[in-house]
Amino acid sequence: MTERETGAWTRGRPLGKLWADRMRAINPFVNNGDHADHAARRGSHTAVVDCGVYVSGTRLPGEFTPDQALIEASRRDGFVWLGLHQPSEHEMAAIARTYGLHELAVEDAVKAEQRPKLEQFGAVHFLVLRTARYVPHQELTESSQVVETGQMMVFIGDRFVITVRHGDASEMAPVRADLETQRAALLEQGPWAVAYAVTDRVVDNYLEVADQVEADLDIIEEGVFSRERTAPIQQIYQLKRELVEFRRAVVPLQRPLSAITASHGVVPKEIRRYFRDVQDHLTRTVEQVSSYDDLLNSILQARLAQVTVDQNNDMRKIAAWAGIATVWTAFAGIYGMNFEYMPELGWKYGYPGLVAILSVITVLLYRAFRRNGWL
């Protein structure tokens, strides 16, 4: 940029604004008040949602880049909470260099294809959660999406906690606001307090999804056992598939939570109590999902049995009408042989009499089949 262009660009701009723009140009992790507008104008994208420094349960005023936040947290004996949303490999690599994250954990955080687990890389713990949210729909069909899942990764160190979210479920803004305004005493416990709040939010969403899935299950059950039988097998199977997806998110989380609640010397004792409460909620959700799965299996078996019964009923109806038609076919076959000497060939009322006899036999057979439930 030439001197003249520089003068035209800076003319009429406040000094603070100029300094902020220059810092954003130097460091892509800057996250200040007008960063979203600036990124929108430039068409750029940053994974950093929020970056705060917490000392004695209180967030320090001001905006920090991830590297500045870590320096400030170390100097003031606090910790950093860095929130990321669907970071790229390049962005995660820059964060990993600053915070000393292991390359395997960084790879998992970028790809977001992991089962719930808890791993330790040196002094950093890596917690993986599967998030879930209920997808509203007007009517459950064979292609309806009922449960949408995502991933949440949490890096917990001595001076930092990094949350990496993939998907739209379990937003962290309400969690951060609640901790900062209502639960400052909990924040004093350090990074593991944030890990608890994140896990609690994810598991609470599980409970909400389970309650709403139960409503869909009630509709399916009512449709199967109603007279109209408005729930086809395709809808039942689709709900079962969605329940399997939900179960994959919920059930594997039991082991990581058990490891956290059983760990001594790593997780503060007070925080372990909170995690045990989350574990209780998770156990309740697992029991709900298991009961839903069993009930859905029973409904599916009942619907299949109904289909079999309906098919048997149809076959009996077909057999009954075939039996009635056999009488007419037999007499038509006999009188179609064109013999010269046959009964009633010379009778004046032979044909009407034969039709009357066949009609009487048909009525008797029809009443017999109706009485036995075949028609």
JSON list of C-alpha atoms in Angstrom, two decimals, residues 220-221 224-225 229 231 233 236 294-310:
[
{"chain": "A", "resi": 220, "resn": "ILE", "atom": "CA", "xyz": [-46.98, -44.75, 16.45]},
{"chain": "A", "resi": 221, "resn": "GLU", "atom": "CA", "xyz": [-48.44, -47.06, 19.09]},
{"chain": "A", "resi": 224, "resn": "VAL", "atom": "CA", "xyz": [-50.82, -49.47, 15.12]},
{"chain": "A", "resi": 225, "resn": "PHE", "atom": "CA", "xyz": [-53.60, -50.54, 17.47]},
{"chain": "A", "resi": 229, "resn": "ARG", "atom": "CA", "xyz": [-54.12, -48.88, 11.56]},
{"chain": "A", "resi": 231, "resn": "ALA", "atom": "CA", "xyz": [-49.01, -46.45, 11.19]},
{"chain": "A", "resi": 233, "resn": "ILE", "atom": "CA", "xyz": [-44.28, -50.50, 8.98]},
{"chain": "A", "resi": 236, "resn": "ILE", "atom": "CA", "xyz": [-42.01, -47.74, 12.66]},
{"chain": "A", "resi": 294, "resn": "ASP", "atom": "CA", "xyz": [-37.98, -52.66, 23.58]},
{"chain": "A", "resi": 295, "resn": "LEU", "atom": "CA", "xyz": [-41.39, -51.07, 23.14]},
{"chain": "A", "resi": 296, "resn": "LEU", "atom": "CA", "xyz": [-40.67, -50.25, 19.51]},
{"chain": "A", "resi": 297, "resn": "ASN", "atom": "CA", "xyz": [-39.60, -53.85, 18.90]},
{"chain": "A", "resi": 298, "resn": "SER", "atom": "CA", "xyz": [-42.87, -55.03, 20.43]},
{"chain": "A", "resi": 299, "resn": "ILE", "atom": "CA", "xyz": [-44.85, -52.59, 18.30]},
{"chain": "A", "resi": 300, "resn": "LEU", "atom": "CA", "xyz": [-43.00, -53.73, 15.19]},
{"chain": "A", "resi": 301, "resn": "GLN", "atom": "CA", "xyz": [-43.69, -57.38, 16.00]},
{"chain": "A", "resi": 302, "resn": "ALA", "atom": "CA", "xyz": [-47.34, -56.59, 16.66]},
{"chain": "A", "resi": 303, "resn": "ARG", "atom": "CA", "xyz": [-47.63, -54.76, 13.35]},
{"chain": "A", "resi": 304, "resn": "LEU", "atom": "CA", "xyz": [-46.01, -57.68, 11.53]},
{"chain": "A", "resi": 305, "resn": "ALA", "atom": "CA", "xyz": [-48.42, -60.04, 13.25]},
{"chain": "A", "resi": 306, "resn": "GLN", "atom": "CA", "xyz": [-51.30, -57.81, 12.14]},
{"chain": "A", "resi": 307, "resn": "VAL", "atom": "CA", "xyz": [-50.04, -57.96, 8.57]},
{"chain": "A", "resi": 308, "resn": "THR", "atom": "CA", "xyz": [-49.90, -61.76, 8.79]},
{"chain": "A", "resi": 309, "resn": "VAL", "atom": "CA", "xyz": [-53.42, -61.90, 10.21]},
{"chain": "A", "resi": 310, "resn": "ASP", "atom": "CA", "xyz": [-54.67, -59.56, 7.48]}
]
